[in-house]
mmCIF file of C-alpha atoms in Angstrom:
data_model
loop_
_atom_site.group_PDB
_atom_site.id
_atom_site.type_symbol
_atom_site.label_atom_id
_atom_site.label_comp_id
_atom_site.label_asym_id
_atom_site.label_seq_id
_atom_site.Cartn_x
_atom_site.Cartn_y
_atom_site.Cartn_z
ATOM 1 C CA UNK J 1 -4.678 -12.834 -14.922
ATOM 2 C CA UNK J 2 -2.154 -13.289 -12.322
ATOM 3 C CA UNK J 3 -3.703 -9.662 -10.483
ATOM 4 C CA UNK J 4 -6.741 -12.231 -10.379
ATOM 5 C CA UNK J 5 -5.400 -15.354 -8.752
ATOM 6 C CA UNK J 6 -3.291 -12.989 -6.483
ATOM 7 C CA UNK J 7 -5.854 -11.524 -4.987
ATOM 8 C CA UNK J 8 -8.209 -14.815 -5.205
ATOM 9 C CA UNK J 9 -5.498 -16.181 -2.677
ATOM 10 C CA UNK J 10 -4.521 -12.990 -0.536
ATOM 11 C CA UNK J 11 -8.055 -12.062 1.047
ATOM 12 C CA UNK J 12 -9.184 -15.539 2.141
ATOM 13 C CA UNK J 13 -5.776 -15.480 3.841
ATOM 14 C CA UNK J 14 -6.189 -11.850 5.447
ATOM 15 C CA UNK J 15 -9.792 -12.752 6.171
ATOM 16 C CA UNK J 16 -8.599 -15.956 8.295
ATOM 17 C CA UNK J 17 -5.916 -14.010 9.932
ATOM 18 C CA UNK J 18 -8.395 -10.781 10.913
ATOM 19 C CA UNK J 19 -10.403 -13.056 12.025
ATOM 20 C CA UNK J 20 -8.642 -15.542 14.288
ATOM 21 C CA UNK J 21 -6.693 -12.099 15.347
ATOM 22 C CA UNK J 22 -10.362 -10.550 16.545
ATOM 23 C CA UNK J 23 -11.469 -13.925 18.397
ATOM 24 C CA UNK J 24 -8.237 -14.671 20.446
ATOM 25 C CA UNK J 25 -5.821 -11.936 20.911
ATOM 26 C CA UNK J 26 -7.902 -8.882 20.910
ATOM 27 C CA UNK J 27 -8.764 -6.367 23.747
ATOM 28 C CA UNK J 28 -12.661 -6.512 24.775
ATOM 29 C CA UNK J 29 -12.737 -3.270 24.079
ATOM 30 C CA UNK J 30 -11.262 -3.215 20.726
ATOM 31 C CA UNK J 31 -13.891 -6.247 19.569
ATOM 32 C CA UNK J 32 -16.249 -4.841 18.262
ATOM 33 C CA UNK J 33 -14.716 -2.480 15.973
ATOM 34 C CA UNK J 34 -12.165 -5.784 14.790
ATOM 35 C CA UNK J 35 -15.568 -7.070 14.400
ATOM 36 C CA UNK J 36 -16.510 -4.379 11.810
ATOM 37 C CA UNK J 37 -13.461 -4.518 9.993
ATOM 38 C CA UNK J 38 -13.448 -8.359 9.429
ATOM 39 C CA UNK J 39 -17.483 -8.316 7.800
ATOM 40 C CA UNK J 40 -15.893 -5.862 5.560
ATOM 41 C CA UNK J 41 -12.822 -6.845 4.626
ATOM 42 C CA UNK J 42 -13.440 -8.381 1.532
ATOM 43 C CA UNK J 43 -14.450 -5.573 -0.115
ATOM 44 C CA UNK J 44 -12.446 -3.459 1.175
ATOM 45 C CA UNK J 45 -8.749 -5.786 0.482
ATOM 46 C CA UNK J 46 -10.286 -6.226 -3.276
ATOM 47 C CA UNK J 47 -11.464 -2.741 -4.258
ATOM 48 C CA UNK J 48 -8.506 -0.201 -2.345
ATOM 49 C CA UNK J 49 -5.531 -2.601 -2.945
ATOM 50 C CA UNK J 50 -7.232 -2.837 -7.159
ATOM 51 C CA UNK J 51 -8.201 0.726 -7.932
ATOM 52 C CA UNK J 52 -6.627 2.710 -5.704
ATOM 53 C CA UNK J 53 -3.007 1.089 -4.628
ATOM 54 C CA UNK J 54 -2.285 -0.239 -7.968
ATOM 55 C CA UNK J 55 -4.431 2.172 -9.622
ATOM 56 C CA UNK J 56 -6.196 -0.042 -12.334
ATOM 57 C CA UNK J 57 -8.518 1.060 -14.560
ATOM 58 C CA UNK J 58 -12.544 0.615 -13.098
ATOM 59 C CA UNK J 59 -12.802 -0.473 -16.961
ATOM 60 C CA UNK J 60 -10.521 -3.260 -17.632
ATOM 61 C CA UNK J 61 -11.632 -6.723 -17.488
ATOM 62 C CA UNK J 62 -10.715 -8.216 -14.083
ATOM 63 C CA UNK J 63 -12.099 -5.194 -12.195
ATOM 64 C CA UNK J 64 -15.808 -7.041 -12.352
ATOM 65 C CA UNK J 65 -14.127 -10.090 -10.806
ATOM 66 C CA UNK J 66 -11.677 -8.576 -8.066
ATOM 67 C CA UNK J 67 -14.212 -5.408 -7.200
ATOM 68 C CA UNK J 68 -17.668 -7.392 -7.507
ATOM 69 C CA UNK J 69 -17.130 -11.228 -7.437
ATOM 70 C CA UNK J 70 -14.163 -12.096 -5.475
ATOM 71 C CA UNK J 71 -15.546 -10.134 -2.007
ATOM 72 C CA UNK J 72 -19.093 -11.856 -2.674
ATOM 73 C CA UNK J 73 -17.676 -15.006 -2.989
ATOM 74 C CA UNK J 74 -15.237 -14.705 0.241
ATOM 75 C CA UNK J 75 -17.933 -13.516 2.048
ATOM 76 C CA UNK J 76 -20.513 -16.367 0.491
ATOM 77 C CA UNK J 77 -18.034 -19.074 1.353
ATOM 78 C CA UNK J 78 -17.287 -17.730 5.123
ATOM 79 C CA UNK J 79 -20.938 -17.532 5.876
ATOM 80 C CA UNK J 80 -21.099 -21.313 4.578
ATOM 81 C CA UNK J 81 -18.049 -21.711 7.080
ATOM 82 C CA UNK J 82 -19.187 -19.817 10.049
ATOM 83 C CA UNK J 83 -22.811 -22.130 9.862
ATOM 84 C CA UNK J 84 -20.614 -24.720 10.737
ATOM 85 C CA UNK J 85 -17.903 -23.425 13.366
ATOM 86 C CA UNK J 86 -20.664 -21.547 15.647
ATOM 87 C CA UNK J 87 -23.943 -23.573 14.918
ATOM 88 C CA UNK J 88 -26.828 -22.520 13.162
ATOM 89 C CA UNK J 89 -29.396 -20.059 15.392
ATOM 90 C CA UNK J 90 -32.197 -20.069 12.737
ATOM 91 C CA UNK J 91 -33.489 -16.706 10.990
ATOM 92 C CA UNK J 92 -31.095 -15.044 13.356
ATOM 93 C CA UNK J 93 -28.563 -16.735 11.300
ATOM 94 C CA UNK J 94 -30.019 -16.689 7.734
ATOM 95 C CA UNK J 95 -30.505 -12.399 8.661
ATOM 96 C CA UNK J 96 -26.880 -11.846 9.716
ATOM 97 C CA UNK J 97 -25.774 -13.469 7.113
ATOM 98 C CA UNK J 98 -27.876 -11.497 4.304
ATOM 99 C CA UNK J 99 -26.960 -8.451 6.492
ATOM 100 C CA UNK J 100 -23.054 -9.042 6.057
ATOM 101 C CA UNK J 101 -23.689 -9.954 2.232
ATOM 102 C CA UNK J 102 -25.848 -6.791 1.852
ATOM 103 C CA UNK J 103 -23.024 -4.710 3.781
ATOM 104 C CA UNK J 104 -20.493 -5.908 1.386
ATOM 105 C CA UNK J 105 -22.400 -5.279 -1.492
ATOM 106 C CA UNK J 106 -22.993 -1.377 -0.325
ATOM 107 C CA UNK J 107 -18.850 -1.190 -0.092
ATOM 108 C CA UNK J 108 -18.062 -2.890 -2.690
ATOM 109 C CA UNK J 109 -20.172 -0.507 -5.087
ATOM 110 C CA UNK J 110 -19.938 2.967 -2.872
ATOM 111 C CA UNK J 111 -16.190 2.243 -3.451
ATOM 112 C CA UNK J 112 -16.291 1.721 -7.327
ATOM 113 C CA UNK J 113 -18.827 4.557 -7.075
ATOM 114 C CA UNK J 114 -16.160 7.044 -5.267
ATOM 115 C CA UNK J 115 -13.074 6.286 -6.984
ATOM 116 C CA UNK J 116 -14.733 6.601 -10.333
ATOM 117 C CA UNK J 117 -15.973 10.219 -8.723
ATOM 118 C CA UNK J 118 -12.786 11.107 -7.657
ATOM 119 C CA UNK J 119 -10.918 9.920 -10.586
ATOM 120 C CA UNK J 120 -13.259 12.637 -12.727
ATOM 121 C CA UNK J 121 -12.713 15.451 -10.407
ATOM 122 C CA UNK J 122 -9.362 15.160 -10.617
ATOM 123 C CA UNK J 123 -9.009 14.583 -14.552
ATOM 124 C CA UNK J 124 -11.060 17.809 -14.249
ATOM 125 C CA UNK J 125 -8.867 19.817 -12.133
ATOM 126 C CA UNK J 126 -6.306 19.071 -14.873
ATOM 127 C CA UNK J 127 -5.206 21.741 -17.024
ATOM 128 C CA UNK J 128 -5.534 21.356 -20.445
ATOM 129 C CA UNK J 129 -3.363 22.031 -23.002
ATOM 130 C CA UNK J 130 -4.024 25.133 -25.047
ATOM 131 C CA UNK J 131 -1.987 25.299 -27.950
ATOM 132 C CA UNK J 132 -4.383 24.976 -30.473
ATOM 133 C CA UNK J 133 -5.877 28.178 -29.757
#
């Protein structure tokens, strides 16, 4: 529980930072690559720092929220927040922000997806114990 309100406060926070770092004190060059990083940060905060820094189980019960829900939600809420801060452009808008939401999506399961892969090779590579023979 307190993995889940950690987290619920940490990425807004990084997202915010990322972001006002990308719009005001980055290179030109660097921009678009900051740019990148920020759409998928979300995911990428929730699902490395849960399963693979802390190494939690993909099967306990706060994965679904801090792998799935949490970086849909962030990115949800700062699509609802960017409407507001840069104007609204139309379909271009409504697109983008399906695009981002889509992008998220991908990461958030291709990551689940490869540390659940990795986690069997490796339990495979094991050796196993051979005294009952």
């Amino acid at each position: 529980m307190k993995s889940c309100i950690f987290y619920t406060l940490l990425t807004p926070l990084l997202y915010t930072l990322l972001w006002y770092q990308g719009e005001y004190f980055m290179p030109v060059f660097m921009a678009p690559a900051v740019h990148l990083l920020d759409m998928l940060l979300p995911s990428l905060v929730c699902n490395i720092g849960w399963l693979w820094i802390q190494r939690r189980p993909i099967r306990s019960t706060e994965t679904p929220y801090i792998c799935f829900i949490l970086p849909l939600l962030i990115t949800l809420i700062a699509n609802y927040c960017s409407v507001y801060s840069l104007g609204y452009d139309g379909i271009n808008t409504i697109f983008g922000h399906v695009i981002i939401l889509a992008a998220n999506v991908a990461c958030c399961a291709g990551l689940v997806g490869l540390t659940w892969i990795l986690r069997m090779l490796w339990l495979a590579s094991q050796p196993r114990n051979n005294s009952e023979i």
